[in-house]
Amino acid sequence: MRVSVDRDRCEGYGLCAEEASHLMHLDDDGELVLDRAEVPPESSDAVEAAVRVCPVAALKVS
Ligand code: SF4
């Protein structure tokens, strides 16, 4: 499983990072940084929660 962010949609709310803080964080400018694009199997629930919580549907898994 891979996670990606649509930078045109992302508004930097950071809700996703609260759900999957070991995979993504906001930098000092409020830009989302994906720490690991490749999601380990044990983190699939967390990343799916991050996708669901994003209010602008900017995260995608494939
Ligand atoms: S919750 Fe959505 S809009 Fe907010 S930082 Fe994450 S991807 Fe961006």
PDB file of N, CA and C and ligand atoms in Angstrom:
ATOM      1  N   MET A   1       0.843  -1.196   0.000  1.00  0.00           N
ATOM      2  CA  MET A   1       0.000   0.000   0.000  1.00  0.00           C
ATOM      3  C   MET A   1       0.878   1.245   0.000  1.00  0.00           C
ATOM      4  N   ARG A   2       0.482   2.207  -0.876  1.00  0.00           N
ATOM      5  CA  ARG A   2       1.201   3.482  -0.925  1.00  0.00           C
ATOM      6  C   ARG A   2       0.228   4.607  -0.632  1.00  0.00           C
ATOM      7  N   VAL A   3       0.735   5.677  -0.047  1.00  0.00           N
ATOM      8  CA  VAL A   3      -0.097   6.844   0.227  1.00  0.00           C
ATOM      9  C   VAL A   3       0.493   8.046  -0.510  1.00  0.00           C
ATOM     10  N   SER A   4      -0.385   8.868  -1.037  1.00  0.00           N
ATOM     11  CA  SER A   4       0.060  10.081  -1.735  1.00  0.00           C
ATOM     12  C   SER A   4      -0.876  11.223  -1.381  1.00  0.00           C
ATOM     13  N   VAL A   5      -0.387  12.434  -1.556  1.00  0.00           N
ATOM     14  CA  VAL A   5      -1.184  13.622  -1.236  1.00  0.00           C
ATOM     15  C   VAL A   5      -1.316  14.485  -2.484  1.00  0.00           C
ATOM     16  N   ASP A   6      -2.525  14.957  -2.709  1.00  0.00           N
ATOM     17  CA  ASP A   6      -2.794  15.899  -3.794  1.00  0.00           C
ATOM     18  C   ASP A   6      -2.540  17.302  -3.246  1.00  0.00           C
ATOM     19  N   ARG A   7      -1.410  17.882  -3.636  1.00  0.00           N
ATOM     20  CA  ARG A   7      -1.010  19.172  -3.050  1.00  0.00           C
ATOM     21  C   ARG A   7      -1.958  20.302  -3.444  1.00  0.00           C
ATOM     22  N   ASP A   8      -2.667  20.151  -4.536  1.00  0.00           N
ATOM     23  CA  ASP A   8      -3.622  21.186  -4.930  1.00  0.00           C
ATOM     24  C   ASP A   8      -4.841  21.201  -4.017  1.00  0.00           C
ATOM     25  N   ARG A   9      -5.152  20.046  -3.425  1.00  0.00           N
ATOM     26  CA  ARG A   9      -6.315  19.957  -2.538  1.00  0.00           C
ATOM     27  C   ARG A   9      -5.966  20.206  -1.081  1.00  0.00           C
ATOM     28  N   CYS A  10      -4.781  19.758  -0.664  1.00  0.00           N
ATOM     29  CA  CYS A  10      -4.412  19.799   0.758  1.00  0.00           C
ATOM     30  C   CYS A  10      -4.392  21.238   1.265  1.00  0.00           C
ATOM     31  N   GLU A  11      -5.074  21.419   2.405  1.00  0.00           N
ATOM     32  CA  GLU A  11      -5.163  22.741   3.028  1.00  0.00           C
ATOM     33  C   GLU A  11      -4.338  22.815   4.309  1.00  0.00           C
ATOM     34  N   GLY A  12      -3.640  21.734   4.645  1.00  0.00           N
ATOM     35  CA  GLY A  12      -2.765  21.754   5.807  1.00  0.00           C
ATOM     36  C   GLY A  12      -3.479  21.736   7.142  1.00  0.00           C
ATOM     37  N   TYR A  13      -4.645  21.109   7.189  1.00  0.00           N
ATOM     38  CA  TYR A  13      -5.373  21.022   8.462  1.00  0.00           C
ATOM     39  C   TYR A  13      -4.654  20.139   9.471  1.00  0.00           C
ATOM     40  N   GLY A  14      -3.958  19.131   8.979  1.00  0.00           N
ATOM     41  CA  GLY A  14      -3.181  18.280   9.877  1.00  0.00           C
ATOM     42  C   GLY A  14      -3.951  17.183  10.560  1.00  0.00           C
ATOM     43  N   LEU A  15      -5.223  17.032  10.226  1.00  0.00           N
ATOM     44  CA  LEU A  15      -6.012  15.974  10.867  1.00  0.00           C
ATOM     45  C   LEU A  15      -5.451  14.599  10.530  1.00  0.00           C
ATOM     46  N   CYS A  16      -4.970  14.442   9.320  1.00  0.00           N
ATOM     47  CA  CYS A  16      -4.398  13.162   8.906  1.00  0.00           C
ATOM     48  C   CYS A  16      -3.192  12.808   9.769  1.00  0.00           C
ATOM     49  N   ALA A  17      -2.373  13.810  10.054  1.00  0.00           N
ATOM     50  CA  ALA A  17      -1.158  13.564  10.836  1.00  0.00           C
ATOM     51  C   ALA A  17      -1.487  13.146  12.264  1.00  0.00           C
ATOM     52  N   GLU A  18      -2.662  13.551  12.750  1.00  0.00           N
ATOM     53  CA  GLU A  18      -3.068  13.097  14.080  1.00  0.00           C
ATOM     54  C   GLU A  18      -3.424  11.617  14.052  1.00  0.00           C
ATOM     55  N   GLU A  19      -3.934  11.147  12.920  1.00  0.00           N
ATOM     56  CA  GLU A  19      -4.321   9.732  12.804  1.00  0.00           C
ATOM     57  C   GLU A  19      -3.127   8.834  12.518  1.00  0.00           C
ATOM     58  N   ALA A  20      -2.149   9.364  11.797  1.00  0.00           N
ATOM     59  CA  ALA A  20      -1.008   8.529  11.377  1.00  0.00           C
ATOM     60  C   ALA A  20       0.284   9.319  11.557  1.00  0.00           C
ATOM     61  N   SER A  21       0.574   9.679  12.800  1.00  0.00           N
ATOM     62  CA  SER A  21       1.708  10.560  13.075  1.00  0.00           C
ATOM     63  C   SER A  21       3.045   9.904  12.759  1.00  0.00           C
ATOM     64  N   HIS A  22       3.081   8.587  12.661  1.00  0.00           N
ATOM     65  CA  HIS A  22       4.334   7.904  12.339  1.00  0.00           C
ATOM     66  C   HIS A  22       4.572   7.851  10.824  1.00  0.00           C
ATOM     67  N   LEU A  23       3.588   8.325  10.047  1.00  0.00           N
ATOM     68  CA  LEU A  23       3.725   8.286   8.584  1.00  0.00           C
ATOM     69  C   LEU A  23       3.763   9.656   7.945  1.00  0.00           C
ATOM     70  N   MET A  24       3.272  10.667   8.643  1.00  0.00           N
ATOM     71  CA  MET A  24       3.168  12.001   8.036  1.00  0.00           C
ATOM     72  C   MET A  24       3.152  13.063   9.130  1.00  0.00           C
ATOM     73  N   HIS A  25       3.598  14.267   8.757  1.00  0.00           N
ATOM     74  CA  HIS A  25       3.575  15.383   9.698  1.00  0.00           C
ATOM     75  C   HIS A  25       3.502  16.682   8.916  1.00  0.00           C
ATOM     76  N   LEU A  26       3.141  17.739   9.605  1.00  0.00           N
ATOM     77  CA  LEU A  26       3.172  19.069   8.998  1.00  0.00           C
ATOM     78  C   LEU A  26       4.530  19.686   9.266  1.00  0.00           C
ATOM     79  N   ASP A  27       5.100  20.347   8.242  1.00  0.00           N
ATOM     80  CA  ASP A  27       6.366  21.031   8.483  1.00  0.00           C
ATOM     81  C   ASP A  27       6.101  22.428   9.043  1.00  0.00           C
ATOM     82  N   ASP A  28       7.148  23.185   9.235  1.00  0.00           N
ATOM     83  CA  ASP A  28       7.014  24.495   9.877  1.00  0.00           C
ATOM     84  C   ASP A  28       6.165  25.466   9.060  1.00  0.00           C
ATOM     85  N   ASP A  29       6.018  25.188   7.765  1.00  0.00           N
ATOM     86  CA  ASP A  29       5.195  26.044   6.900  1.00  0.00           C
ATOM     87  C   ASP A  29       3.771  25.521   6.761  1.00  0.00           C
ATOM     88  N   GLY A  30       3.438  24.460   7.506  1.00  0.00           N
ATOM     89  CA  GLY A  30       2.095  23.900   7.420  1.00  0.00           C
ATOM     90  C   GLY A  30       1.873  23.022   6.209  1.00  0.00           C
ATOM     91  N   GLU A  31       2.978  22.589   5.584  1.00  0.00           N
ATOM     92  CA  GLU A  31       2.875  21.678   4.438  1.00  0.00           C
ATOM     93  C   GLU A  31       2.947  20.246   4.950  1.00  0.00           C
ATOM     94  N   LEU A  32       2.090  19.417   4.391  1.00  0.00           N
ATOM     95  CA  LEU A  32       2.115  18.012   4.797  1.00  0.00           C
ATOM     96  C   LEU A  32       3.328  17.315   4.192  1.00  0.00           C
ATOM     97  N   VAL A  33       4.060  16.596   5.026  1.00  0.00           N
ATOM     98  CA  VAL A  33       5.214  15.808   4.601  1.00  0.00           C
ATOM     99  C   VAL A  33       4.881  14.340   4.835  1.00  0.00           C
ATOM    100  N   LEU A  34       4.985  13.546   3.786  1.00  0.00           N
ATOM    101  CA  LEU A  34       4.811  12.102   3.925  1.00  0.00           C
ATOM    102  C   LEU A  34       6.160  11.505   4.266  1.00  0.00           C
ATOM    103  N   ASP A  35       6.260  10.977   5.468  1.00  0.00           N
ATOM    104  CA  ASP A  35       7.545  10.426   5.911  1.00  0.00           C
ATOM    105  C   ASP A  35       7.825   9.078   5.252  1.00  0.00           C
ATOM    106  N   ARG A  36       6.752   8.355   4.940  1.00  0.00           N
ATOM    107  CA  ARG A  36       6.909   7.059   4.281  1.00  0.00           C
ATOM    108  C   ARG A  36       5.787   6.909   3.268  1.00  0.00           C
ATOM    109  N   ALA A  37       6.120   6.964   2.000  1.00  0.00           N
ATOM    110  CA  ALA A  37       5.091   6.780   0.969  1.00  0.00           C
ATOM    111  C   ALA A  37       4.618   5.328   0.949  1.00  0.00           C
ATOM    112  N   GLU A  38       5.546   4.412   1.245  1.00  0.00           N
ATOM    113  CA  GLU A  38       5.189   2.992   1.290  1.00  0.00           C
ATOM    114  C   GLU A  38       4.713   2.674   2.709  1.00  0.00           C
ATOM    115  N   VAL A  39       3.468   2.253   2.810  1.00  0.00           N
ATOM    116  CA  VAL A  39       2.860   2.030   4.126  1.00  0.00           C
ATOM    117  C   VAL A  39       3.083   0.589   4.546  1.00  0.00           C
ATOM    118  N   PRO A  40       3.703   0.361   5.696  1.00  0.00           N
ATOM    119  CA  PRO A  40       3.867  -1.017   6.157  1.00  0.00           C
ATOM    120  C   PRO A  40       2.502  -1.615   6.522  1.00  0.00           C
ATOM    121  N   PRO A  41       2.351  -2.909   6.359  1.00  0.00           N
ATOM    122  CA  PRO A  41       1.045  -3.547   6.573  1.00  0.00           C
ATOM    123  C   PRO A  41       0.434  -3.230   7.936  1.00  0.00           C
ATOM    124  N   GLU A  42       1.264  -3.129   8.946  1.00  0.00           N
ATOM    125  CA  GLU A  42       0.731  -2.886  10.294  1.00  0.00           C
ATOM    126  C   GLU A  42       0.184  -1.465  10.452  1.00  0.00           C
ATOM    127  N   SER A  43       0.452  -0.595   9.475  1.00  0.00           N
ATOM    128  CA  SER A  43      -0.032   0.787   9.550  1.00  0.00           C
ATOM    129  C   SER A  43      -1.205   1.055   8.611  1.00  0.00           C
ATOM    130  N   SER A  44      -1.733   0.012   8.004  1.00  0.00           N
ATOM    131  CA  SER A  44      -2.800   0.238   7.019  1.00  0.00           C
ATOM    132  C   SER A  44      -4.049   0.835   7.670  1.00  0.00           C
ATOM    133  N   ASP A  45      -4.394   0.394   8.886  1.00  0.00           N
ATOM    134  CA  ASP A  45      -5.578   0.958   9.542  1.00  0.00           C
ATOM    135  C   ASP A  45      -5.386   2.445   9.811  1.00  0.00           C
ATOM    136  N   ALA A  46      -4.200   2.831  10.260  1.00  0.00           N
ATOM    137  CA  ALA A  46      -3.934   4.237  10.579  1.00  0.00           C
ATOM    138  C   ALA A  46      -3.994   5.095   9.325  1.00  0.00           C
ATOM    139  N   VAL A  47      -3.440   4.609   8.241  1.00  0.00           N
ATOM    140  CA  VAL A  47      -3.436   5.429   7.026  1.00  0.00           C
ATOM    141  C   VAL A  47      -4.842   5.509   6.423  1.00  0.00           C
ATOM    142  N   GLU A  48      -5.608   4.455   6.545  1.00  0.00           N
ATOM    143  CA  GLU A  48      -6.989   4.518   6.061  1.00  0.00           C
ATOM    144  C   GLU A  48      -7.807   5.495   6.906  1.00  0.00           C
ATOM    145  N   ALA A  49      -7.539   5.563   8.197  1.00  0.00           N
ATOM    146  CA  ALA A  49      -8.197   6.555   9.042  1.00  0.00           C
ATOM    147  C   ALA A  49      -7.793   7.962   8.638  1.00  0.00           C
ATOM    148  N   ALA A  50      -6.533   8.147   8.280  1.00  0.00           N
ATOM    149  CA  ALA A  50      -6.058   9.458   7.835  1.00  0.00           C
ATOM    150  C   ALA A  50      -6.765   9.876   6.548  1.00  0.00           C
ATOM    151  N   VAL A  51      -6.939   8.936   5.644  1.00  0.00           N
ATOM    152  CA  VAL A  51      -7.643   9.228   4.383  1.00  0.00           C
ATOM    153  C   VAL A  51      -9.081   9.647   4.675  1.00  0.00           C
ATOM    154  N   ARG A  52      -9.736   8.928   5.578  1.00  0.00           N
ATOM    155  CA  ARG A  52     -11.144   9.218   5.889  1.00  0.00           C
ATOM    156  C   ARG A  52     -11.317  10.565   6.559  1.00  0.00           C
ATOM    157  N   VAL A  53     -10.380  10.952   7.397  1.00  0.00           N
ATOM    158  CA  VAL A  53     -10.557  12.155   8.204  1.00  0.00           C
ATOM    159  C   VAL A  53     -10.253  13.439   7.420  1.00  0.00           C
ATOM    160  N   CYS A  54      -9.565  13.325   6.303  1.00  0.00           N
ATOM    161  CA  CYS A  54      -9.211  14.527   5.542  1.00  0.00           C
ATOM    162  C   CYS A  54     -10.474  15.191   4.994  1.00  0.00           C
ATOM    163  N   PRO A  55     -10.721  16.445   5.348  1.00  0.00           N
ATOM    164  CA  PRO A  55     -11.968  17.104   4.939  1.00  0.00           C
ATOM    165  C   PRO A  55     -12.021  17.467   3.466  1.00  0.00           C
ATOM    166  N   VAL A  56     -10.881  17.407   2.785  1.00  0.00           N
ATOM    167  CA  VAL A  56     -10.877  17.777   1.361  1.00  0.00           C
ATOM    168  C   VAL A  56     -10.441  16.617   0.460  1.00  0.00           C
ATOM    169  N   ALA A  57     -10.403  15.413   1.036  1.00  0.00           N
ATOM    170  CA  ALA A  57     -10.075  14.206   0.271  1.00  0.00           C
ATOM    171  C   ALA A  57      -8.774  14.355  -0.508  1.00  0.00           C
ATOM    172  N   ALA A  58      -7.751  14.838   0.187  1.00  0.00           N
ATOM    173  CA  ALA A  58      -6.464  15.064  -0.477  1.00  0.00           C
ATOM    174  C   ALA A  58      -5.542  13.851  -0.442  1.00  0.00           C
ATOM    175  N   LEU A  59      -5.847  12.898   0.428  1.00  0.00           N
ATOM    176  CA  LEU A  59      -4.986  11.712   0.536  1.00  0.00           C
ATOM    177  C   LEU A  59      -5.582  10.558  -0.239  1.00  0.00           C
ATOM    178  N   LYS A  60      -4.686   9.797  -0.869  1.00  0.00           N
ATOM    179  CA  LYS A  60      -5.140   8.610  -1.584  1.00  0.00           C
ATOM    180  C   LYS A  60      -4.210   7.451  -1.256  1.00  0.00           C
ATOM    181  N   VAL A  61      -4.765   6.257  -1.185  1.00  0.00           N
ATOM    182  CA  VAL A  61      -3.948   5.060  -1.060  1.00  0.00           C
ATOM    183  C   VAL A  61      -4.125   4.225  -2.318  1.00  0.00           C
ATOM    184  N   SER A  62      -3.074   3.515  -2.669  1.00  0.00           N
ATOM    185  CA  SER A  62      -3.147   2.653  -3.855  1.00  0.00           C
ATOM    186  C   SER A  62      -2.349   1.390  -3.587  1.00  0.00           C
TER     187      SER A  62
HETATM  188  S1  SF4 B   1      -6.089  16.289   6.584  1.00  0.00           S
HETATM  189 FE1  SF4 B   1      -6.106  16.568   4.342  1.00  0.00          FE
HETATM  190  S2  SF4 B   1      -5.975  18.759   4.050  1.00  0.00           S
HETATM  191 FE2  SF4 B   1      -5.305  18.317   6.127  1.00  0.00          FE
HETATM  192  S3  SF4 B   1      -3.074  18.108   6.038  1.00  0.00           S
HETATM  193 FE3  SF4 B   1      -3.981  16.091   5.827  1.00  0.00          FE
HETATM  194  S4  SF4 B   1      -4.136  15.783   3.609  1.00  0.00           S
HETATM  195 FE4  SF4 B   1      -3.896  17.980   3.954  1.00  0.00          FE
END
